[in-house]
Structures are given as C-alpha cells and as structure tokens.
Amino acid sequence: MAYPQNTSDSERSSLSDQSVSSRSFNRSLRVAEKKRRKDTAEDPFFLALKYFSDVEAGTPVTGNDELERNLVLVEKVAHSKGLSPEAISIMLEFAMSLRMGNSPCVRVLKCLIPASLVPQDAIVRGVVWLCVGKIPIATQVLFIKWVLTIFDLVDAKDQLRAIYGFIFSFITEENLCPFICHLLYLLTRKENVRVFRVRKLLELQSKLGRQPFLIHLLSLYKVFCPELVTLSIPSRMKSGFRNHNSTWKSVLTGVQKRNGFHIPSSVAFTIKDKTSSRKRKHCHLELPALTSVANKEAQTEQFSSKKVVPLVQLHSFSQLLENLHCIELPAQMGSLLGSTLALHYLDCVQDESALLRLNFWLGYAFHEEFLFCGDGGTTQNSEEALQFLNKLLSAQHFLQEGFSSSESFLYKFLKVWDGSLLCPQILALLSNIPVVPSSQIGTILFEPLMQLFLTSSLFFKCGLMECLNNMLLKWLTWHSVYALEDDLDISLNSHTSINMTLSGFKDSVMELVHFVGRLASVGLQLEGCHALLLSFILDFYETVCDTFQKYGLPLVIVPPPGVFYPALFATDPVSVDRLAYIMYRYKVNLMSAKSQEKLTKQAFHISRQTFCEFNQSLVVMVNCLWNSKMFNPGMAVQLGDELLLKSNVPQYWASFDLIHHPAFMSYAVDFHQKCWPERQDMDLSSIKHSKPWSWYLEYLFTQGYEGLKHFFQTNISQQMTAGDGQSNTQQK
Amino acid sequence: MSQLRPFSKLPALNTATVLLVENEEQFQQSLAEALVEETSVTVNVRLSKSLPLPTDSDDSRPRIDLVVFIINLTSELSFQSAEASLKYLDPGYFLGKVCFMVTNGRNASVPMERLDAVRKLAATLHCPLLFAEDKTPDGVASAAERLWTILKVAAGLVPITTALYLSNLSRCTLPPDIDQPSFN
C-alpha cells in the first residue's frame, strides 16, 4: 500500500530536478498515465484488488460469494502473469491483517507470485503483523518461507535490515527458528553481530542441539566477528538450509519464463545476462536489490554511518582499488561469478565473509539444481545448467582454485552420477578440487570413481584419466607455489587455509598416483590395451615422472607392471617412444635425487624398493629393445625354456628388439629396402650388425622418436659395440 | 522354488543375453532398445516384471549372462519387488552376474533412507550399483552403454577378464555419511 505512494514521491522529487525542456515530456507521460488509470478502473482484476484493500474486518467468509469470486480472479492472474508490486502489497496486507480470518490468509499467501519485484515495505508490514502475534504458527512459517522464496526479488533490503532485531526476536519460536535463521543469514551484516545475539544463538544450540541452521548462522557471525564467537565450526557442513520454497518455486519459474522477466533497464545490473531468467540460480541474474540500495543511499546512511559502495557502481579496476575497503556485496552472491571485477575483489580481499556467502549461495544452487531436483532431473541437461557450470569453471580458473562448496557437492554428486550427465563440466570441476587428506581420499573420492571408471565406456575412462592428470598437476603446482622451504608446512588454499604438512601432502599425492596406477592397469586389461587409453595413461605418467625435478616434490613413484608392459609391447611406436621418454625422465629425477642426497645429509630418502623396481624395468627395456635378450633368467617376465621352444617362434629372444618389435617392424623393413635396394630376399637380422645398426638407430631418431633417443643416450654406453651394448643401470 | 541358474545351459557363439527385471516396466523397454543396437555381437534382451520366471518357457530361454535389477527410487514397491526377486536367483549369479540400476536417484521426493537401503543391499551382495538418468535420451544411451560394458565381461567376450573380477572391483561400497558431524 505504501508502495504506490513511494513511487509518486520519487516522481515528484525527480520532477523538481528536471530541466524545463523535459517537463512537457513528463506532463504528457502523466496524461497517458491518467488515461491508463481510467481504463484500469473498469478492469475486474483492479476491482478485485480494490475489494481486498477496502474490505472491512470481520466480514464473514463462509458463503461470501464476492470474496470467492475475487480471490479466484486474483489466483488466476497470479498463476498466469504474476502479481504487480502494488497487488502484492495489497494482498499481503489483506492476508497478514487476518481481516477475514486465517483460511483466506493461507490461500492468499500461496498465490503471491510476483510478476517482477516485491516492494520492501510490504514485507516490513508483514513482519509488523507477525509481531502482533495473532497469526497461527503454521501461517507464520508459511509467510517466512514465502519471504525466503522471493528474497532476491525484494526491491531493497535496507529497511529489512533496520528491523533485524525484530526479526531476530522470532528465533526463540521453535517452529520458526530454521526459517528465521535462514532469513537472518541473508540479512546479516557486520554491525548486526552483537554479543547478546551470539549468546542467544548459543543458548538455542544447547537446547536444540547442533542444528545445521544454527551452525550456519553462527559461522557467518564468526566470520564477521571472530572475537565474539569462540565456537569451533566444522569445516565441512551439511549443505545449507533446507529447500523450503518448493510451494512457489515452480510456479514462479513458470511465470517469470512467460514474462521474460523484464526489469526496467534502470535497475538492471550491468553484468546481467539476458538469456538466463530464473531466480536464484545460474549466475548473474538480475540484481534488483543491489541497485535499489544504491538509489536509496541517503536512507541507508541513517542506519549505518559507514559509507558503502555497491560493487555494481564500480566500472574499472582503479575504482575498485579506491573503494576496496567499503564495498557492499550484492544480495545474490552468484552474480560475482560473471564479473571480472568482482573476481578481482574476491581474489585480493582478505574478508572471508564474501567467500563464505558465495560458497553458501553455490552450495544451495548445487543442492537444489543437481542433487535434489524437484522435477526429478528432466531439465538437467539444459543449456542453463551447462552455462552455469561453465561460468563457474571460468571463475575457478580465474581464481586458480576451487570453491569448497563445489568440492563438497562433487563428493555427493559422484555417488549418484550416471557418468554421462554434464560429463565434461563435472570432470573439469573435479580436477579443480584441492588436496584431499589421505585418510579420506579413498572413501570419498576413489571408491565412487573406481565404480564409475570400471563400468563405463572407453571414452569415459580416457576422460577420467585426463581429469586425474589435471588434478595431480594442480596439486603439484600448488605445492611448488605455496611450499615454505623451512618448516615444510604448506598452506594449500589461501582462502580456506587448509594447512597440511609436507608428509601429509606427499601421502595424498602417493595415494592418488597409486590409485591411478590401479585404475590404469585394470582399464588397459578391460579395454584390450587400447592405444587411446594408453596415451592418456602415459600423459599421467609424464607428470608423475617429473615430480622431483619440475615441482620440487621429493617423491618418485614408478609405473606398475600393468602399465609398463602394455606400453612396452604396444603395437604403435608412439607409445613405446613415450615410455622411453618417461623412463629417461625417471632416471634424471632419480639421479638428481641421489646426488642431492650425497650433497646434503638431510635430503629425502628414496626407498631401495623404488630403485630396484626402476632398475628392473630399465633392464627389461634395454634387454628387450637393444640386446635381444628377452626372457633372460633374472628378468621380471620369465617363461620356461620348454614352453618357449614349444611355441615354435624362431629366435624368440629377439622378437621384441627394435627390429622385430611389432611397433617398429615397418621401419625396419623400410630401412632394409633403403639400405640394400638390390637385395631380393629380406633378412632383417642383417640390420643387427654393428654398422647398419647404428645407421638404423640414426634413421629411427630422424623419424621423430626423441624419447628413444634420450633413452639410449643416457642408458647405453657409447663406446660399446652395438651387438653387446651394456646397460648402465647400476644406480643403487 | 525354481531358481534361475547361470551355468545350466551352454552359451551360444558371439551372443550375450541380459535379463532386465523391473517392477514398473517403464525403463526396461527403452533400455532394451538401446542395448540391441550393439552390432558387434548378438545381444538378447529378456524383460521381466519380477522373478521367478515362468517355468514353461525354461527350454526356449537362452543362458542368461547378466541379471539387472532396475529400481525406481521414487517407489517403495519397486525396491521391495527387486528384493523379493533376489531369492529366485542361484547363488552362482552373485559371482559377478548381477547388477543393480537405480533411476531417479537425484529426485527431491526420494527419502534418503531408501537410497541407503538400496546401497546396503547392493553392498551386501557385492554387486555393482549403477545410477541412470532415464528421462533423457542421452541418459538412456549412456545407461545402455554402461550395461553393455558389464555384459561384455559377464558373457565372456572380453579376454583375460572374468565377471567376478570386474564385479569385485566395481562392487558397491557403503560410503561414509559426509553429513555426519564426525566427518571433518
């Protein structure tokens, strides 16, 4: 009711500011307005609203046809087009005043679907009626739920914040408490955090137990005033407040979609994305509240003497720097994701409340849209979800770290994921998660991933391998950036400040590498050593083999036999070449670790076992490819002599040297033809003689097999004749 | 009580047979259509509402390599029916030839207890538990592809792998409750 009054107020004040030339324009506008009003006077909907605003208290409900007719009309309009701000004011006032008792009140509340905005004054008046205390408790709950649902559509929040104390007083009412907590969470600012409120919340907590809604509110208080809240807050909390807006949400979504949810451009946020039109979710929706607060700045200052600058008014980086200390965050924290300036702010500011609120917003959106969807997930693959996740990913990419809410979402989502829904986005999010402590990594990450990996297609297997490689790369990069050399303590995530000791970090990396080793071995077995999968696995080991040299992490883990042998006996030369390169890098890492160990006594210790495993693989490789001594006694792969003879393979010991290896045979044939073009019968073994052998190697190296080149240059002593080249594998 | 036995019949050449058991009979049809599109081998799909299967068709029925229980989480009946059907399977099936497929896992109206119960059932029987998005064509195709991955192994079409091996590695485990306060 107060709302139309308000608009004319501002109209008048703006009029006085206008220059003379624009007055005539305004006059014509007003004439048009008057004409419109005349038209609407006959509109049945308008008459219905008039009925509700004028109806006397105590008018009987039963048998009142006029009420029934008008109410049905309002409901029809609400569900089809939504109600205008004025209509919302009138209907809410009618309902909350209980002029005709409780039953029409509930009915009205259920149909309060806003077409665009909700005037703040209407809600303030609603709260006033709550204070009167005549309303049944179930209806009070319904009202607060409604406020929570439309919270983002409220045109300004300053007056609501001004009555923070009144709203807080409802917290003692047990049924209202969860919803009031949620509302307070959305309204709280630093100046609202007071000792007596904290005390009240703690008292409630001791009475009701550790309820998630209380903990959430307390955690926000703690962020604002850590000195007031000494309680320890669990770092992983149950996701957010419960979803309680299902009554209105689907209708609201429908109405807004139909309306195109057009907000006048004067109150639209600059980074608004016109294509997305749903409330609360999916990034930068319109932020009406934000700009209205800005318009009423004079009013705001009555309540807080501190000057605040809304983020929306900043347009350049220098402006951001000037106002960094007094930024007002938008009501919908998700809007930060779409604006680079806001991301800069998040990145450089130490204030944890912004991140906490953003995480809260995200956690809520994830929960509602992906984990527990009202429609059973039919619209999940929609463009909107895709855009949302992409936006989130680019924000994470910008900040170079994942949000904790997306992390805890993933742990839950993996357990109900079908392995294909939004697969690229989910895998990308997964690769952004910060280091997981090794005590938990198995149960929350590896088990669901293992189940998904083994029962999914080849392409999923490749995708997951790539994702795990990226995850490892990020962890190693964090380590090399944040590791403090002296106390071996690394702070991995600047915002959540998870502190981890070096040995803890090493354990997690080790777990991850061993896990991928297991996955890779079984995966190759199931897929018949598919070359594509093998390539992704070798990508991973290219990261693993360089952990010491490239990232300074004192850890060397050699590939398991299930990966080593399929790569060594692969039918494509590229895989063998990459394996040779990986072995070469392992050797470089191990040698430098060894020399460091000699140099400084306190250098890290690489277990004998690692050297043994590596040397064994190296001997196998050299014997196989170079010495033609396959199946020699003492090697890892052993077969009985009788069995080998029975196989009738001639010269079985040479069948995997560089000439007869299935991957290189075609090169050998090609080389043979080039070398002895006049020869009619091909004798590949003749390449094995000392001179053509060195030519053949040169020939292979010129074909781009750099890995093999590095491998042989570091492992085969040059002065030895090719025929009995000695492997230089004695590292221990 | 007539039980379905995994090894009572000889396998046919280049053939894999899967039995889809679903009380609602909603998802199995589309899943079956997606499964038979596989061209490398002959895929036989048998559909059933519940077990036991009628005895009069025993002779004409091929050897069944994999039994899939489809459970719609929004319905308690679906779960109960699957649970009741389990006892008509020969214990030999539980050596890698049974898997559970769950639909509507992300639906808000599903009570958490039911999902936990299904998880517990799959975990105690050491079977894999797959989630499927039955509402979208992509989801159906992906569910069929994942079943085919398991079926291939169960039918012995993948060298050096056995159904028991795969099922043992990919079997459902009971995850810890992340929401518990002790989880920190």
PDB file of N, CA and C in Angstrom, chain A residues 29-39:
ATOM      1  N   LEU A  29       3.560  12.264 -20.278  1.00  0.00           N
ATOM      2  CA  LEU A  29       3.615  10.933 -19.657  1.00  0.00           C
ATOM      3  C   LEU A  29       2.524  10.792 -18.620  1.00  0.00           C
ATOM      4  N   ARG A  30       2.366  11.865 -17.869  1.00  0.00           N
ATOM      5  CA  ARG A  30       1.372  11.779 -16.786  1.00  0.00           C
ATOM      6  C   ARG A  30      -0.041  11.719 -17.322  1.00  0.00           C
ATOM      7  N   VAL A  31      -0.244  12.422 -18.439  1.00  0.00           N
ATOM      8  CA  VAL A  31      -1.558  12.353 -19.066  1.00  0.00           C
ATOM      9  C   VAL A  31      -1.853  10.907 -19.487  1.00  0.00           C
ATOM     10  N   ALA A  32      -0.850  10.308 -20.085  1.00  0.00           N
ATOM     11  CA  ALA A  32      -1.014   8.917 -20.513  1.00  0.00           C
ATOM     12  C   ALA A  32      -1.298   8.018 -19.316  1.00  0.00           C
ATOM     13  N   GLU A  33      -0.614   8.321 -18.257  1.00  0.00           N
ATOM     14  CA  GLU A  33      -0.788   7.543 -17.028  1.00  0.00           C
ATOM     15  C   GLU A  33      -2.218   7.647 -16.512  1.00  0.00           C
ATOM     16  N   LYS A  34      -2.746   8.889 -16.543  1.00  0.00           N
ATOM     17  CA  LYS A  34      -4.109   9.107 -16.056  1.00  0.00           C
ATOM     18  C   LYS A  34      -5.105   8.334 -16.884  1.00  0.00           C
ATOM     19  N   LYS A  35      -4.864   8.359 -18.197  1.00  0.00           N
ATOM     20  CA  LYS A  35      -5.769   7.670 -19.104  1.00  0.00           C
ATOM     21  C   LYS A  35      -5.748   6.165 -18.786  1.00  0.00           C
ATOM     22  N   ARG A  36      -4.534   5.686 -18.543  1.00  0.00           N
ATOM     23  CA  ARG A  36      -4.382   4.259 -18.248  1.00  0.00           C
ATOM     24  C   ARG A  36      -5.153   3.904 -16.971  1.00  0.00           C
ATOM     25  N   ARG A  37      -5.040   4.810 -16.031  1.00  0.00           N
ATOM     26  CA  ARG A  37      -5.723   4.551 -14.750  1.00  0.00           C
ATOM     27  C   ARG A  37      -7.218   4.469 -14.944  1.00  0.00           C
ATOM     28  N   LYS A  38      -7.732   5.336 -15.827  1.00  0.00           N
ATOM     29  CA  LYS A  38      -9.159   5.333 -16.085  1.00  0.00           C
ATOM     30  C   LYS A  38      -9.584   3.990 -16.666  1.00  0.00           C
ATOM     31  N   ASP A  39      -8.725   3.508 -17.592  1.00  0.00           N
ATOM     32  CA  ASP A  39      -9.035   2.220 -18.212  1.00  0.00           C
ATOM     33  C   ASP A  39      -9.062   1.106 -17.172  1.00  0.00           C
TER      34      ASP A  39
END
